[in-house]
Amino acid sequence: DVKVTQSSRYLVKRTGEKVFLECVQDMDHENMFWYRQDPGLGLRLIYFSYDVKMKEKGDIPEGYSVSREKKERFSLILESASTNQTSMYLCASSLPGQNNEQFFGPGTRLTVL
Amino acid sequence: AQTVTQSQPEMSVQEAETVTLSCTYDTSENNYYLFWYKQPPSRQMILVIRQEAYKQQNATENRFSVNFQKAAKSFSLKISDSQLGDTAMYFCAFLAYSGAGSYQLTFGKGTKLSVIP
C-alpha cells in the first residue's frame, strides 16, 4: 500500500515564525502536491512537483514556498506565518500520467496565533 | 480554467437507503478524468471512484456508481445501501493537463454526507 506521511498532525505557531511542513511518500512517486483545505472552500492547490528539484505554482502559492531535494520528500515552507494561513494542509503523491489517483497524507492542522 | 461545482453542502440519508451526490464541471477539453474522493472524519482522503471522459459506460465500484453525462458536464455519485461508514466529506475532482507533462486536480467544495442509523 502507498503510504504518505506528514510530520505533524497538529501544529501551533506564532505570527512571523518560519514554518516547515514535511511530507514523505514511500512508493517512488514522481508527483507530489501540497493543498490547503478550508471549510466551504474545498481543497486548493498550493504547489506541486513532478520531479526532484522541480516545482510548479498551483492556484494559491502566495506566502508559501516548497522544496524537493529528494524524490520521496516534499516540504512546504511558510516563510513568515500569518493568521490567515491557519488551515488544514494535505500532502499527496501520484505516479505521472492522467489516470493515476493521488494518495493523500493524514493532514496537518496548522494554527497560527 | 476548469471549475467544479458541488451544489449540496450537506446531505443525510437513512442507513440502507440510496443517496445521490451531484457534481457539475466546466471545461473546454475533450479528454479528461473525473474522480470522487471520500474524507471520513479525522481520517485520510481516499479515492472512491474514477471516470474516463472518453468511456461512455458509467464507472461502478461495489455500492458506488456514477452517472456521467458528458454533454451536460455532470458527474453524480450514487451510493446504494448506505452504511454508517459512508459518513464523510465527499469531493468531486477534475483532472486537467497543467503543462510540462503534469496533471492538476481541481476539487469541488465538498458535500458532507451523514448516514443516519
Short mmCIF file of C-alpha atoms in Angstrom, two decimals:
data_model
loop_
_atom_site.label_atom_id
_atom_site.label_comp_id
_atom_site.label_asym_id
_atom_site.label_seq_id
_atom_site.Cartn_x
_atom_site.Cartn_y
_atom_site.Cartn_z
CA ASP A 1 0.00 0.00 0.00
CA VAL A 2 1.06 3.54 -0.70
CA LYS A 3 1.91 5.43 2.40
CA VAL A 4 2.06 9.20 2.60
CA THR A 5 3.09 10.59 5.95
CA GLN A 6 3.19 14.13 7.25
CA SER A 7 5.49 15.25 10.02
CA SER A 8 2.82 16.59 12.36
CA ARG A 9 -0.93 16.13 12.80
CA TYR A 10 -1.29 19.35 14.78
CA LEU A 11 0.96 22.38 14.86
CA VAL A 12 0.65 25.73 16.64
CA LYS A 13 2.90 28.60 15.60
CA ARG A 14 3.10 32.32 16.18
CA THR A 15 2.73 35.07 13.60
CA GLY A 16 6.01 35.74 11.85
CA GLU A 17 7.56 32.34 12.55
CA LYS A 18 9.06 30.25 9.77
CA VAL A 19 7.15 27.00 9.47
CA PHE A 20 8.18 23.76 7.79
CA LEU A 21 5.66 21.08 6.90
CA GLU A 22 7.19 17.81 5.78
CA CYS A 23 5.71 15.12 3.62
CA VAL A 24 7.21 11.73 2.80
CA GLN A 25 5.92 9.03 0.45
CA ASP A 26 7.25 5.51 0.15
CA MET A 27 6.07 4.46 -3.30
CA ASP A 28 8.62 6.15 -5.53
CA HIS A 29 6.01 8.53 -6.94
CA GLU A 30 7.25 11.27 -9.24
CA ASN A 31 4.46 13.71 -8.48
CA MET A 32 3.85 15.36 -5.13
CA PHE A 33 1.34 18.02 -4.14
CA TRP A 34 0.51 20.41 -1.32
CA TYR A 35 -3.10 21.52 -0.75
CA ARG A 36 -4.83 23.54 1.87
CA GLN A 37 -8.32 22.62 2.95
CA ASP A 38 -10.71 25.19 4.40
CA PRO A 39 -14.40 24.74 5.27
CA GLY A 40 -16.62 25.75 2.40
CA LEU A 41 -13.68 26.13 0.02
CA GLY A 42 -12.69 22.53 -0.58
CA LEU A 43 -9.07 21.76 -1.44
CA ARG A 44 -6.93 24.32 -3.18
CA LEU A 45 -3.57 23.51 -4.72
CA ILE A 46 -0.63 25.47 -3.35
CA TYR A 47 2.34 23.92 -5.16
CA PHE A 48 3.21 20.69 -6.88
CA SER A 49 6.34 18.94 -8.06
CA TYR A 50 6.71 16.43 -10.86
CA ASP A 51 10.37 15.64 -10.27
CA VAL A 52 13.21 16.24 -7.87
CA LYS A 53 14.12 19.93 -7.68
CA MET A 54 11.18 20.80 -9.92
CA LYS A 55 8.22 22.81 -8.68
CA GLU A 56 5.17 24.46 -10.14
CA LYS A 57 2.82 27.00 -8.63
CA GLY A 58 -0.72 25.95 -8.02
CA ASP A 59 -3.74 28.16 -7.53
CA ILE A 60 -2.71 29.85 -4.26
CA PRO A 61 1.11 29.96 -3.96
CA GLU A 62 1.37 33.37 -2.31
CA GLY A 63 3.03 33.22 1.10
CA TYR A 64 4.38 29.72 0.53
CA SER A 65 7.43 28.07 -0.94
CA VAL A 66 8.41 24.43 -1.42
CA SER A 67 11.48 22.26 -1.56
CA ARG A 68 12.03 18.88 -3.14
CA GLU A 69 15.62 17.73 -2.71
CA LYS A 70 14.79 14.02 -2.69
CA LYS A 71 12.15 12.13 -4.60
CA GLU A 72 10.34 10.88 -1.51
CA ARG A 73 10.20 14.17 0.37
CA PHE A 74 8.29 17.38 -0.38
CA SER A 75 8.41 20.26 2.06
CA LEU A 76 6.06 23.21 2.35
CA ILE A 77 7.55 26.36 3.85
CA LEU A 78 5.75 29.34 5.31
CA GLU A 79 8.47 32.00 5.37
CA SER A 80 6.59 34.24 7.80
CA ALA A 81 3.41 32.65 9.09
CA SER A 82 0.27 34.75 9.25
CA THR A 83 -3.08 34.11 10.89
CA ASN A 84 -4.79 33.68 7.50
CA GLN A 85 -2.60 30.62 6.94
CA THR A 86 -4.38 28.79 9.73
CA SER A 87 -5.72 25.78 7.88
CA MET A 88 -5.54 22.04 7.25
CA TYR A 89 -2.65 21.18 4.94
CA LEU A 90 -2.78 18.00 2.89
CA CYS A 91 0.07 16.40 1.02
CA ALA A 92 -0.49 13.95 -1.84
CA SER A 93 1.56 11.92 -4.28
CA SER A 94 0.95 10.10 -7.54
CA LEU A 95 2.58 8.43 -10.48
CA PRO A 96 2.80 10.56 -13.62
CA GLY A 97 0.03 10.37 -16.18
CA GLN A 98 -3.59 11.16 -16.44
CA ASN A 99 -5.16 8.07 -14.97
CA ASN A 100 -3.29 7.88 -11.72
CA GLU A 101 -5.01 8.69 -8.47
CA GLN A 102 -3.44 10.89 -5.88
CA PHE A 103 -2.74 9.33 -2.50
CA PHE A 104 -3.17 11.64 0.44
CA GLY A 105 -1.45 12.01 3.78
CA PRO A 106 -3.38 12.43 7.04
CA GLY A 107 -3.06 16.20 7.02
CA THR A 108 -1.50 18.79 9.33
CA ARG A 109 -3.81 21.16 11.12
CA LEU A 110 -1.83 24.37 11.49
CA THR A 111 -2.91 27.14 13.82
CA VAL A 112 -1.13 30.47 13.60
CA LEU A 113 -1.67 32.69 16.64
CA ALA B 1 -9.63 27.16 -16.27
CA GLN B 2 -11.69 24.29 -15.03
CA THR B 3 -14.31 24.70 -12.32
CA VAL B 4 -16.07 22.04 -10.29
CA THR B 5 -19.36 22.72 -8.54
CA GLN B 6 -20.96 20.67 -5.80
CA SER B 7 -24.28 22.30 -5.07
CA GLN B 8 -25.14 20.33 -1.92
CA PRO B 9 -23.02 21.39 1.07
CA GLU B 10 -24.69 18.83 3.33
CA MET B 11 -26.88 15.78 2.89
CA SER B 12 -28.21 12.99 5.04
CA VAL B 13 -29.51 9.54 4.28
CA GLN B 14 -31.01 6.69 6.28
CA GLU B 15 -28.91 3.60 6.65
CA ALA B 16 -29.55 1.09 3.82
CA GLU B 17 -31.10 3.76 1.60
CA THR B 18 -29.68 5.21 -1.62
CA VAL B 19 -28.31 8.72 -1.98
CA THR B 20 -27.01 10.72 -4.94
CA LEU B 21 -24.41 13.48 -4.67
CA SER B 22 -24.29 15.93 -7.54
CA CYS B 23 -21.31 17.45 -9.31
CA THR B 24 -21.04 19.62 -12.38
CA TYR B 25 -17.91 20.92 -14.05
CA ASP B 26 -16.88 23.29 -16.74
CA THR B 27 -14.15 22.57 -19.27
CA SER B 28 -13.28 23.03 -22.90
CA GLU B 29 -11.23 19.84 -23.02
CA ASN B 30 -12.48 16.69 -24.64
CA ASN B 31 -10.39 14.06 -22.89
CA TYR B 32 -10.14 14.19 -19.13
CA TYR B 33 -10.70 12.25 -15.93
CA LEU B 34 -13.14 12.75 -13.08
CA PHE B 35 -12.85 11.45 -9.55
CA TRP B 36 -14.83 11.17 -6.36
CA TYR B 37 -12.79 11.25 -3.16
CA LYS B 38 -14.03 10.46 0.33
CA GLN B 39 -12.68 12.02 3.54
CA PRO B 40 -14.05 10.33 6.69
CA PRO B 41 -13.97 12.34 9.92
CA SER B 42 -10.37 12.71 11.11
CA ARG B 43 -9.16 10.22 8.52
CA GLN B 44 -7.25 10.33 5.26
CA MET B 45 -8.76 11.19 1.91
CA ILE B 46 -9.23 8.13 -0.26
CA LEU B 47 -10.33 7.58 -3.84
CA VAL B 48 -13.86 6.24 -4.25
CA ILE B 49 -14.26 6.02 -8.00
CA ARG B 50 -12.88 7.44 -11.26
CA GLN B 51 -14.34 8.01 -14.72
CA GLU B 52 -12.55 8.48 -18.01
CA ALA B 53 -14.36 11.00 -20.20
CA TYR B 54 -13.90 9.01 -23.39
CA LYS B 55 -15.68 6.00 -21.89
CA GLN B 56 -19.43 6.10 -22.25
CA GLN B 57 -20.00 3.37 -19.68
CA ASN B 58 -20.52 4.66 -16.17
CA ALA B 59 -17.95 3.50 -13.63
CA THR B 60 -19.02 1.24 -10.77
CA GLU B 61 -17.21 0.16 -7.60
CA ASN B 62 -19.32 -2.12 -5.42
CA ARG B 63 -22.02 0.10 -3.85
CA PHE B 64 -20.70 3.23 -5.54
CA SER B 65 -21.60 4.20 -9.09
CA VAL B 66 -21.55 7.34 -11.17
CA ASN B 67 -23.93 8.90 -13.63
CA PHE B 68 -21.65 10.59 -16.13
CA GLN B 69 -23.38 12.90 -18.60
CA LYS B 70 -20.61 14.35 -20.75
CA ALA B 71 -22.77 16.72 -22.78
CA ALA B 72 -24.32 18.13 -19.63
CA LYS B 73 -20.92 18.12 -17.84
CA SER B 74 -22.44 16.30 -14.94
CA PHE B 75 -20.82 13.63 -12.77
CA SER B 76 -23.03 12.47 -9.89
CA LEU B 77 -22.17 9.79 -7.34
CA LYS B 78 -24.75 7.25 -6.24
CA ILE B 79 -24.26 5.33 -3.02
CA SER B 80 -26.50 2.30 -2.66
CA ASP B 81 -27.30 0.50 0.61
CA SER B 82 -25.75 3.32 2.63
CA GLN B 83 -23.68 2.28 5.64
CA LEU B 84 -22.62 4.19 8.73
CA GLY B 85 -19.04 4.08 7.46
CA ASP B 86 -20.08 6.13 4.43
CA THR B 87 -20.39 9.19 6.67
CA ALA B 88 -17.75 11.55 5.28
CA MET B 89 -16.98 14.59 3.19
CA TYR B 90 -17.16 13.75 -0.49
CA PHE B 91 -15.20 15.72 -3.04
CA CYS B 92 -15.66 15.70 -6.77
CA ALA B 93 -12.45 16.41 -8.71
CA PHE B 94 -11.46 17.09 -12.30
CA LEU B 95 -8.03 16.21 -13.66
CA ALA B 96 -6.58 18.57 -16.25
CA TYR B 97 -3.28 18.89 -18.01
CA SER B 98 -1.24 21.67 -16.44
CA GLY B 99 1.82 21.65 -18.67
CA ALA B 100 5.31 20.11 -18.53
CA GLY B 101 3.81 16.62 -18.63
CA SER B 102 1.93 17.05 -15.36
CA TYR B 103 -1.73 17.00 -14.41
CA GLN B 104 -3.56 19.01 -11.79
CA LEU B 105 -6.70 18.14 -9.83
CA THR B 106 -9.35 20.77 -9.30
CA PHE B 107 -11.70 19.99 -6.41
CA GLY B 108 -15.25 20.98 -5.67
CA LYS B 109 -16.08 22.43 -2.27
CA GLY B 110 -17.36 19.14 -0.97
CA THR B 111 -20.58 17.57 0.27
CA LYS B 112 -20.85 16.47 3.87
CA LEU B 113 -22.83 13.23 3.96
CA SER B 114 -24.29 11.88 7.18
CA VAL B 115 -25.70 8.36 7.33
CA ILE B 116 -28.38 8.11 9.99
CA PRO B 117 -28.92 4.81 11.83
#
